[in-house]
mmCIF file of C-alpha atoms in Angstrom:
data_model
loop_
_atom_site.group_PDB
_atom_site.id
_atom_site.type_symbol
_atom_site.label_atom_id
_atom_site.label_comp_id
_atom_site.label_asym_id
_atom_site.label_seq_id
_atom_site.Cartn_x
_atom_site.Cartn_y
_atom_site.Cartn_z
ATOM 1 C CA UNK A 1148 0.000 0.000 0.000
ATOM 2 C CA UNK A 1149 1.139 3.324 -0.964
ATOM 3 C CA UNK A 1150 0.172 6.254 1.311
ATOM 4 C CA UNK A 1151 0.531 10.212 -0.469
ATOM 5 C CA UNK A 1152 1.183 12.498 2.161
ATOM 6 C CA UNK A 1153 0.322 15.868 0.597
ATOM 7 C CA UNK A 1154 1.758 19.041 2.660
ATOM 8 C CA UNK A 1155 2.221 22.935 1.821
ATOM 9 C CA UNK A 1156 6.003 22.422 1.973
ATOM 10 C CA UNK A 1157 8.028 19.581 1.026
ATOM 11 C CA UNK A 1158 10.512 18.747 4.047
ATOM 12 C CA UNK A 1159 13.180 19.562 1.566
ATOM 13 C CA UNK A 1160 15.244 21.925 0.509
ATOM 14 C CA UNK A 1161 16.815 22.411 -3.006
ATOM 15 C CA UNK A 1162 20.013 24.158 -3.928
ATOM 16 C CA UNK A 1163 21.803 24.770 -7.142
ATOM 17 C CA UNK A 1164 24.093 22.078 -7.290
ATOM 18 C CA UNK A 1165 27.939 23.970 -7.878
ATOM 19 C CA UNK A 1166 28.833 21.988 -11.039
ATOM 20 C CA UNK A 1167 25.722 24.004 -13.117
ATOM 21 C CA UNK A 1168 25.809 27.727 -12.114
ATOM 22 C CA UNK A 1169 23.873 28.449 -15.164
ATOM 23 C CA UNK A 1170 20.497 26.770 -16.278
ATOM 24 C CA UNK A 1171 19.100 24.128 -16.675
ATOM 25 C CA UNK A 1172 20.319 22.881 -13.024
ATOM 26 C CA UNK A 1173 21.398 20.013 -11.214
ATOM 27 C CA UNK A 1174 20.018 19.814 -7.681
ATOM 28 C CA UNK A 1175 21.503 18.743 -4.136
ATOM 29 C CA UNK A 1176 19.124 17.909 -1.257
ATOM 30 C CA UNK A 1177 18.451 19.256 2.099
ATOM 31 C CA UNK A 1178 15.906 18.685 5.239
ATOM 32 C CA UNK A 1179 13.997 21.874 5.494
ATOM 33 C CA UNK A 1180 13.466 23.343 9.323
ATOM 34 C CA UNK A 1181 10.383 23.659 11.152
ATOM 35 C CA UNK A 1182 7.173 20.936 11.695
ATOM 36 C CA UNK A 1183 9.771 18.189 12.695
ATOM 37 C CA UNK A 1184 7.149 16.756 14.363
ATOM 38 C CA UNK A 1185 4.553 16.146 11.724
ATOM 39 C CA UNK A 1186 7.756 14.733 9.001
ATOM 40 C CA UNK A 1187 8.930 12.288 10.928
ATOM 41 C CA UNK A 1188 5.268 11.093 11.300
ATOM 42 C CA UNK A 1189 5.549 10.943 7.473
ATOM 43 C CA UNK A 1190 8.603 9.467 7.491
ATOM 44 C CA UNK A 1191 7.583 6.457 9.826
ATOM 45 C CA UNK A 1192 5.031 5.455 7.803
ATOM 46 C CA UNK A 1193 8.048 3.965 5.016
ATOM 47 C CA UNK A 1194 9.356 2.090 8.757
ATOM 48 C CA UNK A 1195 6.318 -0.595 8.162
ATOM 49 C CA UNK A 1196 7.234 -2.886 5.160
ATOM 50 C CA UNK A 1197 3.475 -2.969 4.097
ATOM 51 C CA UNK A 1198 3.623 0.563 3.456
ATOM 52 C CA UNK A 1199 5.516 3.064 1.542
ATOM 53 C CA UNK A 1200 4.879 6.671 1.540
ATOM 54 C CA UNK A 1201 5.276 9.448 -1.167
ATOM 55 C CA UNK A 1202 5.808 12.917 -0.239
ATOM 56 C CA UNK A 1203 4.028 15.489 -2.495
ATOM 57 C CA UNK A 1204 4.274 19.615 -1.894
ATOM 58 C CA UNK A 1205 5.780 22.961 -2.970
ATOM 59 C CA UNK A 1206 9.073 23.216 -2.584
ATOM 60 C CA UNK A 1207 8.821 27.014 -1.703
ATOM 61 C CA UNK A 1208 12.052 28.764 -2.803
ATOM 62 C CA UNK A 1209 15.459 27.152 -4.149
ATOM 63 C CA UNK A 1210 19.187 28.203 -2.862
ATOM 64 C CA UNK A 1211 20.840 29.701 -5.735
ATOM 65 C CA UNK A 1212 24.938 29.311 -6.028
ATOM 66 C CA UNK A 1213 25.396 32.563 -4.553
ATOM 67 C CA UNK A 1214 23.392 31.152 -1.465
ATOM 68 C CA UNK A 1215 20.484 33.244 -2.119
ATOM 69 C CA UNK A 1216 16.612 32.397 -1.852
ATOM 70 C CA UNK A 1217 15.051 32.375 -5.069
ATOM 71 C CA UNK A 1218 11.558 31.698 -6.790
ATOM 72 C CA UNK A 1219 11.004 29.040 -8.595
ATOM 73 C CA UNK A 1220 8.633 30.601 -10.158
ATOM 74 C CA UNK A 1221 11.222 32.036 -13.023
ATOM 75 C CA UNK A 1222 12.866 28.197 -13.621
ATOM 76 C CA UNK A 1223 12.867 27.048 -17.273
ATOM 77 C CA UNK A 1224 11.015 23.888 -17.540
ATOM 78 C CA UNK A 1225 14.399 21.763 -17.919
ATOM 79 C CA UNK A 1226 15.224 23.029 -14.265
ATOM 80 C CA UNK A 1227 11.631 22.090 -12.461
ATOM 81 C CA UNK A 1228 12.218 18.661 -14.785
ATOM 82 C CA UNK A 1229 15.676 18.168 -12.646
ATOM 83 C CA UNK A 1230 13.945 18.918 -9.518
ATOM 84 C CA UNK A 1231 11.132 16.536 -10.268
ATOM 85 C CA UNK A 1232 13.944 13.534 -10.757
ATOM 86 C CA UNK A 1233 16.546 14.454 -8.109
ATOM 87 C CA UNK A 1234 13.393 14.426 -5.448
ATOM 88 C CA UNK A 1235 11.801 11.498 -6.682
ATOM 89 C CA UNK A 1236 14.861 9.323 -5.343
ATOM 90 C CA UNK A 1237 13.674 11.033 -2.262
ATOM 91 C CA UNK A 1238 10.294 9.506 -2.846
ATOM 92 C CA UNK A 1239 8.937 13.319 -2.945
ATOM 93 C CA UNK A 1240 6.970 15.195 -5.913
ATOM 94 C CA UNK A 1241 6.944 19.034 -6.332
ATOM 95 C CA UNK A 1242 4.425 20.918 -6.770
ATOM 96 C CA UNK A 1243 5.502 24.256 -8.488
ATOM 97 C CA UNK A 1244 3.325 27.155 -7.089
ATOM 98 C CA UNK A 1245 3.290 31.091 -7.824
ATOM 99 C CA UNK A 1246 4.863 32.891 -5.072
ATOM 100 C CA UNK A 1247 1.686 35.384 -4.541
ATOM 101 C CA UNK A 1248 -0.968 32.553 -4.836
ATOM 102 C CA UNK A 1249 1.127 30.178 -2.295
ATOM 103 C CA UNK A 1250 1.400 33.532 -0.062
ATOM 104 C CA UNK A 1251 -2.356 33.815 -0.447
ATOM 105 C CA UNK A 1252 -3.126 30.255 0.468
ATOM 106 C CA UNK A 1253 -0.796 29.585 3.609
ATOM 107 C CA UNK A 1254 0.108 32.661 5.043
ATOM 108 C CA UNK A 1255 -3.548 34.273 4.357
ATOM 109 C CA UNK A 1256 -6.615 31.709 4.131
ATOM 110 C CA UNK A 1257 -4.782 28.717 5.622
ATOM 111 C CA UNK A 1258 -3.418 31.048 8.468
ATOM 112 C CA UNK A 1259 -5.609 33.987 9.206
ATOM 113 C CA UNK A 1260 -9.210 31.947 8.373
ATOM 114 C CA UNK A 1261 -8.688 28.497 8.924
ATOM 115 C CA UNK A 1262 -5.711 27.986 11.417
ATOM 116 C CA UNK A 1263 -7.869 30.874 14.200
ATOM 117 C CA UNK A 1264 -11.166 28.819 13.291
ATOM 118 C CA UNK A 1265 -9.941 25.278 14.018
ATOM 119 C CA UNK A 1266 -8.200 26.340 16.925
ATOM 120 C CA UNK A 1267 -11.075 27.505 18.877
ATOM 121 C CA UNK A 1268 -10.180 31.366 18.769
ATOM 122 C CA UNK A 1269 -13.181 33.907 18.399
ATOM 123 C CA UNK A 1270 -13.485 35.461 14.963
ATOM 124 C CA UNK A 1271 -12.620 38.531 17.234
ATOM 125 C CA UNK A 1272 -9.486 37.342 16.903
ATOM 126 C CA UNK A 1273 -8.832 36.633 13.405
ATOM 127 C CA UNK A 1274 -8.019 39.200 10.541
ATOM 128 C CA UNK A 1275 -10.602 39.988 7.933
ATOM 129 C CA UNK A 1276 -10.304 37.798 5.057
ATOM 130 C CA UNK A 1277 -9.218 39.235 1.984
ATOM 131 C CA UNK A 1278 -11.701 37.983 -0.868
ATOM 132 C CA UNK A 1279 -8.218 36.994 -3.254
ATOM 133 C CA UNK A 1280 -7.148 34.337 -0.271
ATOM 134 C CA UNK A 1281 -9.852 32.413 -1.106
ATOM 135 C CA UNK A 1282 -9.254 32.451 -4.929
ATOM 136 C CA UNK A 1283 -5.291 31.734 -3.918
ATOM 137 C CA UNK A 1284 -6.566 28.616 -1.384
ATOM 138 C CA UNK A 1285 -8.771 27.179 -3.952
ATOM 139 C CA UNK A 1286 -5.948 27.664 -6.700
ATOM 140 C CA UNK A 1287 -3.805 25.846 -4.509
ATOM 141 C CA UNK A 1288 -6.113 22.959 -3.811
ATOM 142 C CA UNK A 1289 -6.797 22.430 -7.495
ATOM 143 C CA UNK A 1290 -2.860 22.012 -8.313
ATOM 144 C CA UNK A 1291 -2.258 19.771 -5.519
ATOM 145 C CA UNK A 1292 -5.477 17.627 -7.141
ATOM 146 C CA UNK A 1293 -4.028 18.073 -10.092
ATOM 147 C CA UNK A 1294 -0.619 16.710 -9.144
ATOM 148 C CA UNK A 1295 -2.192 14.376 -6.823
ATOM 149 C CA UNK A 1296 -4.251 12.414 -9.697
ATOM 150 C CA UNK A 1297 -0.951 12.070 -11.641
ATOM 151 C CA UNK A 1298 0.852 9.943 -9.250
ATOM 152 C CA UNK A 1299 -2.376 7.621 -8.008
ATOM 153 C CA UNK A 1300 -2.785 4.502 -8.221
ATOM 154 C CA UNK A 1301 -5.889 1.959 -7.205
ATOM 155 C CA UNK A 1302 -5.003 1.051 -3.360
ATOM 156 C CA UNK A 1303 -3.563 4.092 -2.705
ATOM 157 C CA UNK A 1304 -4.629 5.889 0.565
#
């Protein structure tokens, strides 16, 4: 049985790998910080030998040679297609997302609507939602669907 954990953000990192500073790039790996907890959940799941579990989420930004964050919104195709095989040995698929339609999705309807209403605050205590988060969440849900129907398989959970 094959389990596909979908997340916002892939546990990973990506970084220009130093033998292409020019595009299309190479990739190296790296754990990204922050939700420890909830990855190595994920990660457990590929500890039982009935089970095997396939990571799928946006990668957020990629590390540039210089060491800088970039978007991976301005990759060529070739580059995302590197990304795509280097994390598959990781068992992970990207998701590529625009950086104004993930920012509307996680840091305003997934953070300022949802997170406050599921965590018993007041709607006091919540920000007013701004109409676009909802077209940015929804966006967001339909790549992931998208990406998600792409990689199933009967049996999968």
């Amino acid at each position: 049985m094959r389990i596909i954990a979908a997340t916002h953000f892939l546990p990973l990192c990506v970084t220009v790998s130093e033998e292409t500073p020019e595009e299309p790039y190479k990739w190296t790996i790296s754990r990204r910080g922050g939700h420890t907890a909830m990855y190595a959940g994920i990660r457990s799941l590929n500890d039982n030998p009935n089970s095997e579990c396939t990571l799928l989420g946006w990668i957020g930004n990629y590390i540039d040679s210089k060491g800088e964050k970039r978007s991976c919104s301005t990759l060529t195709e070739e580059s995302r297609d590197n990304i795509r095989q280097t994390l598959a040995e990781y068992r992970a698929v990207p998701v590529f997302i625009d950086d104004e339609t993930a920012n509307g999705h996680y840091e305003g309807y997934s953070k300022q609507v949802l997170w406050p209403l599921l965590h018993y605050m007041s709607w006091d205590d919540s920000h007013p939602a701004d109409p676009s988060w909802w077209n940015s969440y929804r966006k967001v849900n339909e790549i992931f669907a998208s990406a998600i129907s792409q990689i199933y398989s009967d049996g999968d959970v």
